[in-house]
C-alpha positions as a Markdown table, in Angstrom:
| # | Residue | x | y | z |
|---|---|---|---|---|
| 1 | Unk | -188.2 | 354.6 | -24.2 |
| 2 | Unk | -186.2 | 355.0 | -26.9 |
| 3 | Unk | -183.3 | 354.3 | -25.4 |
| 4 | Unk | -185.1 | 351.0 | -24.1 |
| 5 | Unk | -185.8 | 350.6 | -27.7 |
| 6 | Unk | -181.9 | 350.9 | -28.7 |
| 7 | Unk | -180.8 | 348.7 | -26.2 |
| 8 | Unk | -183.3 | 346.3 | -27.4 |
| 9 | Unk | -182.3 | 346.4 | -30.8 |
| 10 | Unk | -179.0 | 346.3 | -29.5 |
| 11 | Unk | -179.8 | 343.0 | -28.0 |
| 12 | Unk | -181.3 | 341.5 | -30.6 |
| 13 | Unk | -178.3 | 342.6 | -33.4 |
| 14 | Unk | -175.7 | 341.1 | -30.8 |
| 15 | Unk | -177.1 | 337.4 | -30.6 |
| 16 | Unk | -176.5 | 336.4 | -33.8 |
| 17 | Unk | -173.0 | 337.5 | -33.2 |
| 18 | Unk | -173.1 | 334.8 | -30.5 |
| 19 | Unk | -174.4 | 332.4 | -32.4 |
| 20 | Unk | -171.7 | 332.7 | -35.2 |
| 21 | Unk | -169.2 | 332.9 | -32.4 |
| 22 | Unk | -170.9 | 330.0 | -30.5 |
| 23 | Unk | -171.2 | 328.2 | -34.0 |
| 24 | Unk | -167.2 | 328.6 | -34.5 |
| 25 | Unk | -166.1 | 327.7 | -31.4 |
| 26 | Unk | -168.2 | 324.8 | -31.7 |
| 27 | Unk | -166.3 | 323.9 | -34.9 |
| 28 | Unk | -163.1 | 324.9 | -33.7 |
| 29 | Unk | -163.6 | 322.2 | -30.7 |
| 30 | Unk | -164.7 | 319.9 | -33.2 |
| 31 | Unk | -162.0 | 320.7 | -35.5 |
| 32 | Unk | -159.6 | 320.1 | -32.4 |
| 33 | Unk | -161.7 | 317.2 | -30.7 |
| 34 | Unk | -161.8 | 315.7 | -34.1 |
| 35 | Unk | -157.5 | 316.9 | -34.0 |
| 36 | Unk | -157.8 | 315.2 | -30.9 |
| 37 | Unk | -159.4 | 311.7 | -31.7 |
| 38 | Unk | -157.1 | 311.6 | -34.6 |
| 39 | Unk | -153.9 | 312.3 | -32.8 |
| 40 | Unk | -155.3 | 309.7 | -29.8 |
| 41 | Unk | -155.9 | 307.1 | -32.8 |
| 42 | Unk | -152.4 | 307.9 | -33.9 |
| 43 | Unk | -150.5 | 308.2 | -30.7 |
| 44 | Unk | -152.6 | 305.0 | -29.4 |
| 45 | Unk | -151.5 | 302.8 | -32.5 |
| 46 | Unk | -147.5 | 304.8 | -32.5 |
| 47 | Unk | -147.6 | 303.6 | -28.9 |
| 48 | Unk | -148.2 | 300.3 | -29.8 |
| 49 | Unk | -146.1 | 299.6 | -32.5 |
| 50 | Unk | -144.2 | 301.0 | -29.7 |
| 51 | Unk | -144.8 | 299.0 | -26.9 |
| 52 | Unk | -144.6 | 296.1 | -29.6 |
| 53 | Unk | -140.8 | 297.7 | -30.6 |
| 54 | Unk | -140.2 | 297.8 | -27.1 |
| 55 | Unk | -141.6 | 294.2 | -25.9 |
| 56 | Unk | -139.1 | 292.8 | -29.5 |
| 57 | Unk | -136.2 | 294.8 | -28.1 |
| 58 | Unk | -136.7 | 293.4 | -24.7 |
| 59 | Unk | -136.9 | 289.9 | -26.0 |
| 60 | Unk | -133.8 | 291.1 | -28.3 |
| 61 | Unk | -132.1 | 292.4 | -25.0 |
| 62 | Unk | -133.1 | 289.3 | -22.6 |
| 63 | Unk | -131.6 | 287.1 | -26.1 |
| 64 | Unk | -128.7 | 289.2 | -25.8 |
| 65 | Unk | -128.3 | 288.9 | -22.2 |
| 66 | Unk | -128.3 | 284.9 | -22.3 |
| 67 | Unk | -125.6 | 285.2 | -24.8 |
| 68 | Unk | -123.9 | 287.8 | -23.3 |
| 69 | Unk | -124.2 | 285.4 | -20.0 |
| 70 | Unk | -123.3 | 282.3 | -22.5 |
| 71 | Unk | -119.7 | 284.4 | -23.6 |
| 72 | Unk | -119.0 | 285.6 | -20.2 |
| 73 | Unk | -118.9 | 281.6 | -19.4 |
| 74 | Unk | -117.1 | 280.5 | -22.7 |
| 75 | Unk | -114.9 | 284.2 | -22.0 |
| 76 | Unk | -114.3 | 282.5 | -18.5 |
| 77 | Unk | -113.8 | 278.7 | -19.8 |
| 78 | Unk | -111.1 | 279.8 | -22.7 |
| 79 | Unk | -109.1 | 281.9 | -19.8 |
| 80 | Unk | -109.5 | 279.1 | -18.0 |
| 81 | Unk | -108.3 | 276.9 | -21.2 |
| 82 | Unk | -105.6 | 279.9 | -21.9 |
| 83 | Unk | -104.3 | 279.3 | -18.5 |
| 84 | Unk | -103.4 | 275.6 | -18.8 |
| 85 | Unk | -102.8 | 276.2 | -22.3 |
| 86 | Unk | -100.1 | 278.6 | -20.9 |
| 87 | Unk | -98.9 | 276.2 | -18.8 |
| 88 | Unk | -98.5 | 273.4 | -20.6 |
| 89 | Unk | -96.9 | 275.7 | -23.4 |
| 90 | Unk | -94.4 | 276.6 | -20.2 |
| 91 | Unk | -93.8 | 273.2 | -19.8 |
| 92 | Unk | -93.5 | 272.6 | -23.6 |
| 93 | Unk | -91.0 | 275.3 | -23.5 |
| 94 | Unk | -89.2 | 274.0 | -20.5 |
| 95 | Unk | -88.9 | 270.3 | -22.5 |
| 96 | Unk | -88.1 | 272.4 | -25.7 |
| 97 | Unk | -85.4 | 273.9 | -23.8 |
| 98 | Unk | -83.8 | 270.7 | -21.7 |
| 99 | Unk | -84.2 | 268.6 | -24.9 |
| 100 | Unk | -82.4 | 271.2 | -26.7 |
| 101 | Unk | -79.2 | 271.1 | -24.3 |
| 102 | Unk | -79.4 | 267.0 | -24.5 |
| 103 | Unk | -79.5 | 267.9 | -28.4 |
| 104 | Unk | -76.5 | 270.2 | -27.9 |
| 105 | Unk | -74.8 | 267.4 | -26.4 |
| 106 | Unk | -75.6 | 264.4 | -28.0 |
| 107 | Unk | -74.1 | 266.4 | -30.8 |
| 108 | Unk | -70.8 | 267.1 | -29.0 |
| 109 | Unk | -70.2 | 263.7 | -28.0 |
| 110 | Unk | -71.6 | 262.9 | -31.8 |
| 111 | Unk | -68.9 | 264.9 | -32.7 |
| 112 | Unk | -66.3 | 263.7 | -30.6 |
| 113 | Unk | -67.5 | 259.7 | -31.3 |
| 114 | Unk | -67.3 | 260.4 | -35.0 |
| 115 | Unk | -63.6 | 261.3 | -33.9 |
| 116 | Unk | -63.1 | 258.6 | -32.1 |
| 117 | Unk | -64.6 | 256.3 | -34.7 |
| 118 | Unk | -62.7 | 257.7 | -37.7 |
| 119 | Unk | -59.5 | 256.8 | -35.7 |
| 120 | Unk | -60.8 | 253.8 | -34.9 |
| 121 | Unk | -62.2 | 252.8 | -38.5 |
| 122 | Unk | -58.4 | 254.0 | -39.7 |
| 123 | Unk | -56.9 | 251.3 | -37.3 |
| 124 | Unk | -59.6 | 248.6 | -38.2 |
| 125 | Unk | -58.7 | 249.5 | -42.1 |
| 126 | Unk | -54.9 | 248.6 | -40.9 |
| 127 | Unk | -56.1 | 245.8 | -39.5 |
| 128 | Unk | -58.3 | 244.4 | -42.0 |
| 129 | Unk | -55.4 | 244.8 | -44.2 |
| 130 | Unk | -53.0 | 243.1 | -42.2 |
| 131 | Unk | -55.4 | 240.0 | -41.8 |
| 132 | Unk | -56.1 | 239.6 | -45.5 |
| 133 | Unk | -52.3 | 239.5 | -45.6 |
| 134 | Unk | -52.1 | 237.0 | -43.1 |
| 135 | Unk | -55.3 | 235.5 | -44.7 |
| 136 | Unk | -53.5 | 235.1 | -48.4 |
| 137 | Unk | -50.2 | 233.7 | -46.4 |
| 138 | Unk | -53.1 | 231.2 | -44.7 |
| 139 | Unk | -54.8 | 230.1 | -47.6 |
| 140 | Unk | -51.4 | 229.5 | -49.9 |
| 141 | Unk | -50.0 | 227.3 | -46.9 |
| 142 | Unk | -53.5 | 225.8 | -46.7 |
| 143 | Unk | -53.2 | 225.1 | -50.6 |
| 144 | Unk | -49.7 | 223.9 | -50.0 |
| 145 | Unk | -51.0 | 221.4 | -47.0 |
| 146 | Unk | -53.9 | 220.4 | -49.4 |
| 147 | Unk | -51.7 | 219.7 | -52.5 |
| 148 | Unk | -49.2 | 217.6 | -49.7 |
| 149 | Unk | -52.6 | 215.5 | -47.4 |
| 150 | Unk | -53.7 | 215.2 | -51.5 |
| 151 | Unk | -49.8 | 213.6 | -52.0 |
| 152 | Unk | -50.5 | 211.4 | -48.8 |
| 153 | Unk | -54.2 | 210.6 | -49.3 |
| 154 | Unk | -53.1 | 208.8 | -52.5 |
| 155 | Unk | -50.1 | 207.3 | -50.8 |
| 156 | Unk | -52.5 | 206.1 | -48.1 |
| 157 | Unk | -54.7 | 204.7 | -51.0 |
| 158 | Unk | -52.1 | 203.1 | -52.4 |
| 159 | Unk | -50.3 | 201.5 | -49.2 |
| 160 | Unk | -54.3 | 200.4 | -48.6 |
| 161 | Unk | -54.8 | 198.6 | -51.6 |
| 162 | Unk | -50.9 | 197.4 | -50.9 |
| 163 | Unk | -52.0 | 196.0 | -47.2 |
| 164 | Unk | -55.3 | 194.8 | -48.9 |
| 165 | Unk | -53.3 | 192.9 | -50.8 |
| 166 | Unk | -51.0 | 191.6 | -48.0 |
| 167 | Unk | -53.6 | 190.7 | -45.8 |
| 168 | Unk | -55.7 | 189.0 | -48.3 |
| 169 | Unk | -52.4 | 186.9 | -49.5 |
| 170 | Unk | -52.4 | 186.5 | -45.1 |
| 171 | Unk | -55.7 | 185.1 | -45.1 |
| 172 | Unk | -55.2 | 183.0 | -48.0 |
| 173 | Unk | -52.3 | 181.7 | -46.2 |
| 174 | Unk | -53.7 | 181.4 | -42.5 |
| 175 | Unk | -56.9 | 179.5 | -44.8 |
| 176 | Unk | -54.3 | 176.9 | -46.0 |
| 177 | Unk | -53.4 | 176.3 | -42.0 |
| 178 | Unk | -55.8 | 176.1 | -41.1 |
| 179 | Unk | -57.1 | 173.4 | -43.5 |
| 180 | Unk | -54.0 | 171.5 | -42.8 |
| 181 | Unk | -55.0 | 172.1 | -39.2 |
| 182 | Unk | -58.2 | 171.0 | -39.5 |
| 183 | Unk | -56.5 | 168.3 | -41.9 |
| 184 | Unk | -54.3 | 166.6 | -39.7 |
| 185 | Unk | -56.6 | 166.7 | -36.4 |
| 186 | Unk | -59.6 | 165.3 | -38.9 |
| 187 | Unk | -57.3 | 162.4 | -39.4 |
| 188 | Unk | -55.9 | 162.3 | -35.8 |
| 189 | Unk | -59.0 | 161.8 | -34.2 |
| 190 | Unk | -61.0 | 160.1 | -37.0 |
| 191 | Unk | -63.6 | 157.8 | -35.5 |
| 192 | Unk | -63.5 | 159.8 | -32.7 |
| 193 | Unk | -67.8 | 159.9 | -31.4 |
| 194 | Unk | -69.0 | 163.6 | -31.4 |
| 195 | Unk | -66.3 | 165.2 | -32.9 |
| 196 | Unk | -67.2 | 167.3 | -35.8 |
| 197 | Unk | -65.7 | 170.0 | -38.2 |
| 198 | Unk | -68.4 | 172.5 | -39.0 |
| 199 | Unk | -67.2 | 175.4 | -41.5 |
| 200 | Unk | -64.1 | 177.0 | -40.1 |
| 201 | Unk | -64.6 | 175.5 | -36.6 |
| 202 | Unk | -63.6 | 172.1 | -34.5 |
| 203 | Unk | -66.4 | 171.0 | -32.4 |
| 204 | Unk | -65.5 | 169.2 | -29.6 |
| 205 | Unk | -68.6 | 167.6 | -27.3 |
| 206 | Unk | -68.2 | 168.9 | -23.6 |
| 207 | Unk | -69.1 | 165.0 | -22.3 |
| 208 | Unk | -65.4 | 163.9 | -23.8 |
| 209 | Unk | -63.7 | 166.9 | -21.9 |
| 210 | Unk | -65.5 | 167.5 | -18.7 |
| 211 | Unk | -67.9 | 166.0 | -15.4 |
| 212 | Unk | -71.1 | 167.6 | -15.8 |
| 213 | Unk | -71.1 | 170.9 | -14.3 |
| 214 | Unk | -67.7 | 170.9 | -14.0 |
| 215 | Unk | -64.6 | 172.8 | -15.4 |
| 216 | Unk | -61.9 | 170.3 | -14.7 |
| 217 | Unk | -60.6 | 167.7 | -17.8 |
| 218 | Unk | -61.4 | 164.3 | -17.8 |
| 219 | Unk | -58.4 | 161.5 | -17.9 |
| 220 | Unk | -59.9 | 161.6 | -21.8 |
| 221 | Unk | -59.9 | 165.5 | -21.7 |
| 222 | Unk | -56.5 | 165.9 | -21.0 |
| 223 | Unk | -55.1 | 163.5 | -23.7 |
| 224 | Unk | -57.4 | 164.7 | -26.3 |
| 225 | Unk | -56.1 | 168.7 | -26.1 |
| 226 | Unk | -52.7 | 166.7 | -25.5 |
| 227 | Unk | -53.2 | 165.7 | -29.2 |
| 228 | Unk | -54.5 | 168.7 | -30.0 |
| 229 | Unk | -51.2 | 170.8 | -28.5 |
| 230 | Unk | -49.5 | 168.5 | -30.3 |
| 231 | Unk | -50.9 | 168.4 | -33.9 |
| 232 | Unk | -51.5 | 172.8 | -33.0 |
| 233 | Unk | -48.0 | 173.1 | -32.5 |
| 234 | Unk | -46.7 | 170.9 | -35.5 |
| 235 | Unk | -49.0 | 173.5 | -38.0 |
| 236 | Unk | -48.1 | 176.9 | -35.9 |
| 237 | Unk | -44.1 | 176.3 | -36.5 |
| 238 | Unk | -44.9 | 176.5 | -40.7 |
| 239 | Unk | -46.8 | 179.7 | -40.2 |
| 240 | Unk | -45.0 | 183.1 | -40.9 |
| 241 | Unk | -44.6 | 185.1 | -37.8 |
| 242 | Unk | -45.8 | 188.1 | -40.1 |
| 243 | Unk | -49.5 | 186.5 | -40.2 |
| 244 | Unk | -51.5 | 188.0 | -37.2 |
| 245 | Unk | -53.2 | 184.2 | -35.7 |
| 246 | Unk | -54.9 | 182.9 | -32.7 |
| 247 | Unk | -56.7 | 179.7 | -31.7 |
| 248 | Unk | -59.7 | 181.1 | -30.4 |
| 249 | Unk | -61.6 | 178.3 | -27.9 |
| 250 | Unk | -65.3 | 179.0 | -27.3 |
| 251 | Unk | -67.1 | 177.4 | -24.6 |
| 252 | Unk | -70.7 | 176.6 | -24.7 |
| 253 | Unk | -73.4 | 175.5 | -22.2 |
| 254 | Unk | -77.0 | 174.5 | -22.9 |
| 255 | Unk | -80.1 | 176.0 | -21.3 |
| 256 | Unk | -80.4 | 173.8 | -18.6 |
| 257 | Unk | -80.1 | 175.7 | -15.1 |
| 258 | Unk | -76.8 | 174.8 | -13.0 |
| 259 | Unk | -76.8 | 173.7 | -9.6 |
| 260 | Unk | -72.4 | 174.0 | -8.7 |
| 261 | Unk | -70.1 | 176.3 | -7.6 |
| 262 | Unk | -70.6 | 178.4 | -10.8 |
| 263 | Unk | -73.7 | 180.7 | -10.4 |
| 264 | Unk | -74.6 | 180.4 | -14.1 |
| 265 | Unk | -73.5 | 179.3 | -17.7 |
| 266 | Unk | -71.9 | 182.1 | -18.2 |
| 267 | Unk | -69.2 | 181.8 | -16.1 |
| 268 | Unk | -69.3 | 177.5 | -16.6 |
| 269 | Unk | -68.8 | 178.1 | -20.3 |
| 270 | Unk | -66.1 | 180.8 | -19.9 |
| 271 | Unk | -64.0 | 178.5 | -17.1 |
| 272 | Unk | -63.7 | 176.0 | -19.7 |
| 273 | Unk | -62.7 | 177.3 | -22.1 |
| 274 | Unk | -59.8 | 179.3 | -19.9 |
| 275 | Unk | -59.4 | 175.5 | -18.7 |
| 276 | Unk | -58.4 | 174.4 | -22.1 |
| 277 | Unk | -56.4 | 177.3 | -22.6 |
| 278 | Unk | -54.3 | 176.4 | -19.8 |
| 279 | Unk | -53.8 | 173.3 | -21.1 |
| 280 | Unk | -52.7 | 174.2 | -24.0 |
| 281 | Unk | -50.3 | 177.0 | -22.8 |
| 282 | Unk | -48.8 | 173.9 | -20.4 |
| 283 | Unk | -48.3 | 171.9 | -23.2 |
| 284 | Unk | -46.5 | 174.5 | -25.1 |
| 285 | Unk | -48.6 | 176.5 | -27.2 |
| 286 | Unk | -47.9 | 180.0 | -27.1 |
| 287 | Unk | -50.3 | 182.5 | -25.1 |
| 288 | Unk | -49.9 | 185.1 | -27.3 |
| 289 | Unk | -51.9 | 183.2 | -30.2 |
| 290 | Unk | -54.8 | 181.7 | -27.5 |
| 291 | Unk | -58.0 | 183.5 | -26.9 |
| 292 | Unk | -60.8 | 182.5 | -24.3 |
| 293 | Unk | -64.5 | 183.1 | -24.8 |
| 294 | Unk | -67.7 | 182.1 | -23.0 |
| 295 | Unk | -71.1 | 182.3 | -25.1 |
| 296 | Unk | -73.4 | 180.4 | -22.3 |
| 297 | Unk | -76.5 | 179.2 | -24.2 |
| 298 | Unk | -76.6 | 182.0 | -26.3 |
| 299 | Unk | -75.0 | 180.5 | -29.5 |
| 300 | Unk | -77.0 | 177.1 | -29.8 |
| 301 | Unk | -76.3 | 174.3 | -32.6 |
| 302 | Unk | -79.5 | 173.3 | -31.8 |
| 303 | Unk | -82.8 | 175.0 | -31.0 |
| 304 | Unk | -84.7 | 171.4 | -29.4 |
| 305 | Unk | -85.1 | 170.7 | -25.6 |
| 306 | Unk | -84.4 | 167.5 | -25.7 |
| 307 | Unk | -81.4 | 165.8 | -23.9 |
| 308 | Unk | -80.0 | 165.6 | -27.4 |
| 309 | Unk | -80.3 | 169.1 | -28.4 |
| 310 | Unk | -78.9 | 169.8 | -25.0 |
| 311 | Unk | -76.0 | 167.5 | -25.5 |
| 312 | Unk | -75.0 | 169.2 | -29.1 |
| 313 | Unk | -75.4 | 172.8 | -27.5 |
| 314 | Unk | -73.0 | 172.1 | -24.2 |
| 315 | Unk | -69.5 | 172.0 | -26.6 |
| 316 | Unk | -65.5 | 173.3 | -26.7 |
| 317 | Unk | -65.1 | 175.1 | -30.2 |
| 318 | Unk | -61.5 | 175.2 | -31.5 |
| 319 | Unk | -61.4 | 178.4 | -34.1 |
| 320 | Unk | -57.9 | 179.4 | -36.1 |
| 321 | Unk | -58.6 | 182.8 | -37.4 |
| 322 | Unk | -56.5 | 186.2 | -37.7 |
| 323 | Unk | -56.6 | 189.0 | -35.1 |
């Protein structure tokens, strides 16, 4: 019994033991569940500031990924570029080198050209020298040739005003002739219908020397250029042969067409007067002072169509003047 007594007193001393053991285990997992909820709160928010760290470097790692990508292709673009780059500096160099041989020699034909020209500039310089010789001879002759057509040009001015002279004192002259000429045949054939003297000319009406449309004299023609040979030849014997004369006869028609063996007044008026002209030459004028013209009805006394106008135009014009 007393030894059921110890034990029970044993029992009863021990539990409060367990209690204060109980009681700090208790604590102890509180201390380390607290420990633990702590740490779980602190490892939970490391992990993510973490997993936040971790989702930045990512997105900082897929960045760098599309850059790294983006330089792989430029890396791959500039070799690319270097490449051509290389080869067109190759063919730069190859151009740089050919270019540099045609440089080489240009300058050795430069050099041999400048040569060349220097001799060639020494002979032009001879040249050039002897020509300005020649030049100075050239231009003193020239002077010399000036100074003597200078001489001459006055000569010739003077023998001008000289012949002026001479031929006015001529036509003074061959003026008095012809006014004793026209003198004498004025008084030869005074009376004489339809012949006229008009300025410097004899007018003689075609109707006393010819058939209508005709070139052959009449019987009254014939002796009136017989007078006129005559009287002609009596005046040309007093003149100088140094006066340069001729009798000029003009032949005229009127505007009236022809209808003969002559296809127009051209060639009526000219065979007249070359009809008179014979005459004249057969009656012992001399050719040499005769002359032969035509006008047709281009050189009219009268401007009318009437039969009188017509009458006046159709004429034979006797005309002393000088050659």
């Amino acid at each position: 019994m007393a030894r059921r007594k110890r034990n029970t007193h044993s029992a009863i001393n021990a539990w409060p033991g367990y209690v204060d053991a109980l009681s700090t285990l208790l604590m102890v997992i509180t201390f380390v569940l607290l420990v633990f909820v702590i740490g779980q709160q602190f490892l939970s928010a490391t992990i993510t500031q973490k997993e936040r760290t971790l989702s930045s470097l990512k997105e900082q790692v897929d960045h760098l990924a599309k850059v790294l990508s983006l330089s792989q292709e430029e890396v791959k673009q500039l070799k690319s570029d270097n490449q051509l780059k290389n080869a067109e500096l190759a063919t730069l160099k190859e151009n740089l080198d050919e270019k540099s041989k045609n440089l080489q020699e240009l300058q050795e034909k430069s050099s041999s050209l400048e040569a060349t020209q220097f001799r060639d500039i020494l002979d032009l310089s001879k040249q050039v020298s002897a020509l300005s010789q020649q030049l100075e001879m050239i231009s003193k002759a020239l002077d010399l040739e000036k100074q003597k057509e200078s001489d001459k040009d006055q000569q010739i001015e003077d023998l001008g005003k000289k012949l002026n002279i001479a031929l006015a004192d001529k036509v003074t002259q061959l003026k008095r002739y012809r006014s004793e000429f026209f003198g004498r045949l004025r008084e030869i054939l005074k009376g004489k219908h339809g012949i006229e003297v008009k300025g410097d000319r004899f007018i003689f009406p075609s109707e006393i020397l010819f058939p209508t449309g005709s070139a052959e004299l009449t019987a009254e023609g014939k002796s009136e250029i017989r007078t006129l040979a005559k009287t002609f030849r009596s005046v040309a014997s007093t003149i100088p042969k140094d006066i340069p004369w001729i009798l000029r006869v003009d032949g005229h028609a009127d505007r009236m067409p022809i209808h003969s063996i002559f296809p127009s007044n051209w060639e009526l008026s000219s065979a007249r007067a070359i009809t008179v002209v014979k005459m004249l030459i057969a009656e012992g004028v001399d050719p040499h002072h005769l002359a032969a013209t035509g006008f047709s009805v281009y050189q009219p006394l009268a401007k009318g169509t009437s039969a009188e106008d017509y009458a006046r135009n159709r004429r034979i014009e006797f005309r002393l003047t000088d050659r």
